[in-house]
PDB file of C-alpha atoms in Angstrom:
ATOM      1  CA  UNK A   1      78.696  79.376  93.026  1.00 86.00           C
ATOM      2  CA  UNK A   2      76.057  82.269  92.513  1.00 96.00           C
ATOM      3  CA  UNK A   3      78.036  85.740  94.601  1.00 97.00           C
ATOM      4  CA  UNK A   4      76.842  89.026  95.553  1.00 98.00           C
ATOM      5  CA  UNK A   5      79.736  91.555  94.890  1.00 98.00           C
ATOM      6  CA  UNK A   6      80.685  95.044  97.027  1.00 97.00           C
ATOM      7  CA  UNK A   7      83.396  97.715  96.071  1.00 95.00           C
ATOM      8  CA  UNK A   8      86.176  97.299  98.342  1.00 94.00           C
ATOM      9  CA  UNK A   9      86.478 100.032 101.198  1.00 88.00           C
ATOM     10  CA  UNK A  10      90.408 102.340 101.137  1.00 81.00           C
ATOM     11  CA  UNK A  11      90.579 101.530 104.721  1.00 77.00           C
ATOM     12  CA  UNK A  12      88.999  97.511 105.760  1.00 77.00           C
ATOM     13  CA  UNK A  13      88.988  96.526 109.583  1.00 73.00           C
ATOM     14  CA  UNK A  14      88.881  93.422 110.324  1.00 84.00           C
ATOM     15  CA  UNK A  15      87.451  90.699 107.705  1.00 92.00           C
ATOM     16  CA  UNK A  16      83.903  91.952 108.042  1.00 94.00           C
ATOM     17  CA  UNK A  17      82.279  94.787 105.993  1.00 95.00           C
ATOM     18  CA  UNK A  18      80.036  96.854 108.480  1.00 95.00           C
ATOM     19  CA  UNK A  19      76.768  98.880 107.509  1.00 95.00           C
ATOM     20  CA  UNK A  20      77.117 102.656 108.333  1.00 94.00           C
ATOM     21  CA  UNK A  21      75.531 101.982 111.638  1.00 94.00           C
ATOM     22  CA  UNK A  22      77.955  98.989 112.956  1.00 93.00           C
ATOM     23  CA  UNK A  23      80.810 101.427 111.497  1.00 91.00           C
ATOM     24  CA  UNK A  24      79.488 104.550 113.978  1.00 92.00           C
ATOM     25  CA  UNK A  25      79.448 101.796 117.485  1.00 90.00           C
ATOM     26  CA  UNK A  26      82.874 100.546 116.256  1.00 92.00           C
ATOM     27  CA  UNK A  27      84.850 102.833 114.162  1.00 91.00           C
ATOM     28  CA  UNK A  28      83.648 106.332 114.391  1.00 92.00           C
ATOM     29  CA  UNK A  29      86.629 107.657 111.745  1.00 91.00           C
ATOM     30  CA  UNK A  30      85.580 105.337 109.257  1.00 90.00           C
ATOM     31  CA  UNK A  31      81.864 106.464 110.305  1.00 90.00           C
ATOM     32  CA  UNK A  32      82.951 109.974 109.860  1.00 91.00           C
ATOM     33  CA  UNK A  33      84.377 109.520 106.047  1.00 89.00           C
ATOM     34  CA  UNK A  34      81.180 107.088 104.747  1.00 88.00           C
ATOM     35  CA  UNK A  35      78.725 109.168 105.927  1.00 89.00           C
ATOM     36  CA  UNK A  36      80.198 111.974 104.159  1.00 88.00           C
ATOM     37  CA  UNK A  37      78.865 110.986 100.938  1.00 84.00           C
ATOM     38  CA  UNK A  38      74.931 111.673 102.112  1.00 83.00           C
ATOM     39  CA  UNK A  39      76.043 115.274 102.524  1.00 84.00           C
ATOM     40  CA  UNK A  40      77.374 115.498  99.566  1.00 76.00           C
ATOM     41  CA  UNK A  41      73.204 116.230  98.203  1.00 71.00           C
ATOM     42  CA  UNK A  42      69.910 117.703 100.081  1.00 76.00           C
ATOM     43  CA  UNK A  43      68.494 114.573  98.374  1.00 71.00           C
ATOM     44  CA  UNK A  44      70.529 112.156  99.981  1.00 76.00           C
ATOM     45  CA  UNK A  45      70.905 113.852 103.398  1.00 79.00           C
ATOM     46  CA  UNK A  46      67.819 111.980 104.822  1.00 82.00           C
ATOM     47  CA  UNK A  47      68.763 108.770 102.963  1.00 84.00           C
ATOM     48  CA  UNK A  48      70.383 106.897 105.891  1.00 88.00           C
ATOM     49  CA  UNK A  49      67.260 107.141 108.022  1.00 88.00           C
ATOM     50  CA  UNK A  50      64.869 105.703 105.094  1.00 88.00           C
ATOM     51  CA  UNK A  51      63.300 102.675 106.501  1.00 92.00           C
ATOM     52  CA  UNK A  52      63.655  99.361 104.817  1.00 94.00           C
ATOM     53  CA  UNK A  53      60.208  97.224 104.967  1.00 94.00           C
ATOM     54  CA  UNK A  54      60.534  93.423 105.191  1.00 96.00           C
ATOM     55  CA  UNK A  55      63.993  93.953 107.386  1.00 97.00           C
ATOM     56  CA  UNK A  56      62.530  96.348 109.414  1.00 96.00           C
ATOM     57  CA  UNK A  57      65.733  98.338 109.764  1.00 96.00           C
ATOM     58  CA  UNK A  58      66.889 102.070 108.163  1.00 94.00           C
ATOM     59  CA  UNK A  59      68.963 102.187 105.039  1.00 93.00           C
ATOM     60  CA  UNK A  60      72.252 102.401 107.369  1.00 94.00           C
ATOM     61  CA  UNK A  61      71.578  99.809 109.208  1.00 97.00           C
ATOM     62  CA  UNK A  62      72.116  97.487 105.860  1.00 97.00           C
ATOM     63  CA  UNK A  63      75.235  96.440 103.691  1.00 97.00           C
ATOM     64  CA  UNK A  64      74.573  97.497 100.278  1.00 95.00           C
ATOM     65  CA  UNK A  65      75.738  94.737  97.876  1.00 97.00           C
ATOM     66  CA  UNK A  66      75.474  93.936  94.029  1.00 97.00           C
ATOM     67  CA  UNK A  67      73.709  90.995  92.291  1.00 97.00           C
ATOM     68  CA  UNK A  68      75.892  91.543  88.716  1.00 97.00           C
ATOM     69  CA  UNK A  69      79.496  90.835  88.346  1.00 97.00           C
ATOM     70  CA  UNK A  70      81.326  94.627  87.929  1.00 97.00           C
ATOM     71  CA  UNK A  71      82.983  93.637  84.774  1.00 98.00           C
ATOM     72  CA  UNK A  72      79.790  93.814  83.332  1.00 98.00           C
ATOM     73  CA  UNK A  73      78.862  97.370  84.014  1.00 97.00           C
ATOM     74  CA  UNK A  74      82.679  98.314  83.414  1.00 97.00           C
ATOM     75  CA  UNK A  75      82.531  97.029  79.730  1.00 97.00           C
ATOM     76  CA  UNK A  76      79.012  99.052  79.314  1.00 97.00           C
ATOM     77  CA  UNK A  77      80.939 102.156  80.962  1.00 97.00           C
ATOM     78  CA  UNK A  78      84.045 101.445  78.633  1.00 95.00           C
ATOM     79  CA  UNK A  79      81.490 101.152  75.449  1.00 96.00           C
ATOM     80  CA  UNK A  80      80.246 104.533  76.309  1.00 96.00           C
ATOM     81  CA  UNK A  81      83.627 106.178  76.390  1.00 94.00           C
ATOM     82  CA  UNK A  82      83.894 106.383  80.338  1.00 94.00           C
ATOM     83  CA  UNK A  83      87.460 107.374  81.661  1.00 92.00           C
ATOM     84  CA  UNK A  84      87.592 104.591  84.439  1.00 93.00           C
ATOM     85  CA  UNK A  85      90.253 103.250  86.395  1.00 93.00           C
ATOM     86  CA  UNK A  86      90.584  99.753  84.890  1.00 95.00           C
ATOM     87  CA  UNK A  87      92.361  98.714  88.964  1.00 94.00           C
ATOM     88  CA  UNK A  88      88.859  99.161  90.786  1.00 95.00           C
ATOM     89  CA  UNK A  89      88.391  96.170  93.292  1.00 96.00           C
ATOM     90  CA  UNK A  90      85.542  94.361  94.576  1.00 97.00           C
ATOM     91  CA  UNK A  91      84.541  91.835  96.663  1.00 97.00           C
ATOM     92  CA  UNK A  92      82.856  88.544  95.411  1.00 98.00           C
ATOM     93  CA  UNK A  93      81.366  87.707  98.111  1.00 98.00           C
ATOM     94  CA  UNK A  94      80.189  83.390  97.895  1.00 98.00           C
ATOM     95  CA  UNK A  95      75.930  83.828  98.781  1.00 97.00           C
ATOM     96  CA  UNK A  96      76.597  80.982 101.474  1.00 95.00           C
ATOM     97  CA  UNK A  97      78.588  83.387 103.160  1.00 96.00           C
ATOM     98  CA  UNK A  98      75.129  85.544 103.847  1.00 96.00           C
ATOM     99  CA  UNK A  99      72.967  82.388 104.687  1.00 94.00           C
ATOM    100  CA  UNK A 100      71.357  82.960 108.322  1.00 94.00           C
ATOM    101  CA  UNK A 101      71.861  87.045 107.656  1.00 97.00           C
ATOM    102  CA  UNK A 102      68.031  88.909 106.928  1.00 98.00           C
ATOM    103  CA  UNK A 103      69.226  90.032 102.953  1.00 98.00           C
ATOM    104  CA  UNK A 104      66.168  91.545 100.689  1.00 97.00           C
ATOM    105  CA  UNK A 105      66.319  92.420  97.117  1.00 96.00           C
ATOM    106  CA  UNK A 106      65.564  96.285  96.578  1.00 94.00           C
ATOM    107  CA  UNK A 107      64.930  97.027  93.035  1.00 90.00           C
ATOM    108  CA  UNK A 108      63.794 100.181  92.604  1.00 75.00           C
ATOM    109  CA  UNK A 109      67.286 101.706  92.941  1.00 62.00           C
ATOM    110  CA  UNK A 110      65.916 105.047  92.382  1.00 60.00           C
ATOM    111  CA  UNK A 111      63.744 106.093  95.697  1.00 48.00           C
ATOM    112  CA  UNK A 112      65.999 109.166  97.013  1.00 48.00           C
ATOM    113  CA  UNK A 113      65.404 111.878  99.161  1.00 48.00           C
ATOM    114  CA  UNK A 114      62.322 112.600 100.950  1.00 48.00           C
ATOM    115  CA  UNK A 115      60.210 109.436 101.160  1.00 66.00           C
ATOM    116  CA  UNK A 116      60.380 108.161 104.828  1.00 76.00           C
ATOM    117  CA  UNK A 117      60.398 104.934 103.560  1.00 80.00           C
ATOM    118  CA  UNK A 118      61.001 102.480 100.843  1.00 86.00           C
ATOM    119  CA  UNK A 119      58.033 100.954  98.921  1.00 88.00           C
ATOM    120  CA  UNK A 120      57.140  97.734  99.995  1.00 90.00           C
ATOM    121  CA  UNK A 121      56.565  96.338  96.729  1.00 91.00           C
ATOM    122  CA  UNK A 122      60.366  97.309  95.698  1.00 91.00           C
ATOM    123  CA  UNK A 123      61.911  95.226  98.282  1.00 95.00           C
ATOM    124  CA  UNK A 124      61.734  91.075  98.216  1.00 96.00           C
ATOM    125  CA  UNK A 125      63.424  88.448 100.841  1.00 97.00           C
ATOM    126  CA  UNK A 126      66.150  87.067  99.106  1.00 97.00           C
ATOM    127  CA  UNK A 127      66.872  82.904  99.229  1.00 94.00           C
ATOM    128  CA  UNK A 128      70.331  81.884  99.408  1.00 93.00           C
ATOM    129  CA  UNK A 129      68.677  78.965  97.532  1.00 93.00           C
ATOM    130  CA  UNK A 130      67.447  79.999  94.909  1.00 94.00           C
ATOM    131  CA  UNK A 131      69.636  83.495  94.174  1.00 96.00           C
ATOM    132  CA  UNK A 132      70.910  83.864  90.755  1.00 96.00           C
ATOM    133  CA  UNK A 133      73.211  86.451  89.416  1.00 97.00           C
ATOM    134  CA  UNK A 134      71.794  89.396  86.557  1.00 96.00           C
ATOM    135  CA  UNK A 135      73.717  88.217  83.669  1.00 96.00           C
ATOM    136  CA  UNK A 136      73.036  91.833  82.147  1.00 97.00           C
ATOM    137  CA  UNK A 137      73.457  94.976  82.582  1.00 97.00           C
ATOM    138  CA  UNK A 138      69.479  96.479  83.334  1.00 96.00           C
ATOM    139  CA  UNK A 139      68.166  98.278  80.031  1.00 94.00           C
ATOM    140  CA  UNK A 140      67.373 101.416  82.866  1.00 92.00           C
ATOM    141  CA  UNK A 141      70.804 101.464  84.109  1.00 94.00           C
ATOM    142  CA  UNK A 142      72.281 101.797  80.202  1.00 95.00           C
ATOM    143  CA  UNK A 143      69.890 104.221  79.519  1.00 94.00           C
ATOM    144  CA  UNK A 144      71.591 106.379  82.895  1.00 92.00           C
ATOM    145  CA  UNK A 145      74.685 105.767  81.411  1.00 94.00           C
ATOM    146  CA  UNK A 146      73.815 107.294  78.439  1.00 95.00           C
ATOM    147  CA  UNK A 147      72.085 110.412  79.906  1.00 93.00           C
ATOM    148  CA  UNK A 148      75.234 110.754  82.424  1.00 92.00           C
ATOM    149  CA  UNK A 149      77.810 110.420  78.895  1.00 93.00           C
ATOM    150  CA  UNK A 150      75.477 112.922  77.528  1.00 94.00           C
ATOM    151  CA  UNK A 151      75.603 115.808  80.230  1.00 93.00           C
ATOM    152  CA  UNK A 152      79.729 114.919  81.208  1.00 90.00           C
ATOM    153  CA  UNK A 153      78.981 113.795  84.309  1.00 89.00           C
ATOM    154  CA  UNK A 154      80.657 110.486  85.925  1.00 87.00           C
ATOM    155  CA  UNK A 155      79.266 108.568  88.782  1.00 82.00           C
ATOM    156  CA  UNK A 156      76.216 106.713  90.314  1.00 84.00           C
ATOM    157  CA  UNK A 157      76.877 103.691  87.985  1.00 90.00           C
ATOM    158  CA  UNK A 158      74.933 101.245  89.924  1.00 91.00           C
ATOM    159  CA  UNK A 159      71.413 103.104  89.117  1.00 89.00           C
ATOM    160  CA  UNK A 160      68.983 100.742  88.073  1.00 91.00           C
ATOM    161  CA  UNK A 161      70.760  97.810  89.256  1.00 94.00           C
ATOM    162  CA  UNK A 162      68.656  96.033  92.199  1.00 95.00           C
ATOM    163  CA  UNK A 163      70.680  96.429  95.381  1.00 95.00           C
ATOM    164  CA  UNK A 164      70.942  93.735  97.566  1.00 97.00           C
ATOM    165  CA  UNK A 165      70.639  94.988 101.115  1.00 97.00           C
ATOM    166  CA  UNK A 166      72.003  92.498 103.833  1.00 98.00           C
ATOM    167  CA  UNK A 167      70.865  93.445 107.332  1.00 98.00           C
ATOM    168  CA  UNK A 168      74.299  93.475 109.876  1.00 94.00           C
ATOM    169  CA  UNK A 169      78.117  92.784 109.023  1.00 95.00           C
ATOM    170  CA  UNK A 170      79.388  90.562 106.286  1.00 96.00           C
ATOM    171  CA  UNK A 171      82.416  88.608 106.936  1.00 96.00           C
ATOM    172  CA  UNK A 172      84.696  88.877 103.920  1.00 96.00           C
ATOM    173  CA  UNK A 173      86.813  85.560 104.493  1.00 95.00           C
ATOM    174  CA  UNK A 174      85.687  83.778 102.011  1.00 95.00           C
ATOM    175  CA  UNK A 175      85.467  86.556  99.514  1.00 97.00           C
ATOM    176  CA  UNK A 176      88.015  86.942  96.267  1.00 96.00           C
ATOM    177  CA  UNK A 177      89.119  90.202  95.172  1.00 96.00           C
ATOM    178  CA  UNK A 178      87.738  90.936  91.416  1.00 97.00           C
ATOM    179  CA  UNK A 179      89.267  94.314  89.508  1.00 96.00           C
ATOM    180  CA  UNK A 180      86.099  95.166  87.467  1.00 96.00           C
ATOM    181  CA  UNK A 181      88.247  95.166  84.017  1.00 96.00           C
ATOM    182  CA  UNK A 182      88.853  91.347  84.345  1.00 93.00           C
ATOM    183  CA  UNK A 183      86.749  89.600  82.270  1.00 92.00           C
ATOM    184  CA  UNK A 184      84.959  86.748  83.363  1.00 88.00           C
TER     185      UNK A 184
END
């Protein structure tokens, strides 16, 4: 069965992952941490207002999932000489378990910053139905791993890789828990 896949949180409540928004009303601690990471960059400081066309929502009012199995980008990161943890853990998340949830396909994973909104023509509804995993690593995405080897840098490894972007909580009880080094 066809599964979208997120990195596992350090601290989980419940069985449900939360967008940044459902995290604020519910867990403001956990709020406090994620949110940290738009600071982090004047780029990304404005990022979790962007609005989101099609689920008429902002960019924190979304759970940010992935359409390709990690082990895939971990062998392209290991082929480049990346230092990674081999232990990182994600989510496999069955697509039936989002059925009834408003999820759109975003993929043009590199909008940042100022923009007020994402383009229109970047973001798709996505069909349980019909959904279908990348089998591949995104020629744009190896060539960011190959500037990022080529400056030292580490991080952002999901550039270029459409994001799917499910609108409210995702329960996680159905989910397995994948380390990206296991092959599949």
């Amino acid at each position: 069965m066809p599964a979208i896949y997120h990195a596992c949180p350090v601290e989980m409540q419940e069985n449900m992952l939360y967008p940044l928004n459902g995290l604020k009303a519910l867990y403001p601690e956990l709020y406090q941490r994620e949110i940290a990471k738009y600071r982090d960059h004047p780029s990304r400081y404005d990022l979790p207002q962007l609005f989101v066309p099609k689920l008429n929502c902002r960019w924190s009012d979304v759970v940010f999932c992935s359409p390709i199995h990690p082990y895939l980008i971990y062998k392209e990161l290991q082929a480049r000489g990346f230092t990674l943890s081999p232990d990182k853990t994600f989510f496999q998340i069955p697509i039936e378990a989002i059925r009834g949830l408003p999820t759109a396909i975003y993929y043009d994973s590199n909008a940042h910053g100022v923009a007020e909104a994402l383009p229109e023509e970047a973001v798709a509804w996505l069909k349980p139905e019909s959904y279908q995993e990348l089998e591949r690593v995104p020629e744009e995405t190896l060539a960011w791993y190959d500037h990022l080897k080529s400056v030292g840098r580490n991080g952002a490894y999901f550039v270029g890789v459409p994001h799917v972007l499910v609108k409210g909580a995702i329960s996680i009880k159905e989910a397995r828990i994948v380390r990206w080094s296991e092959k599949i």
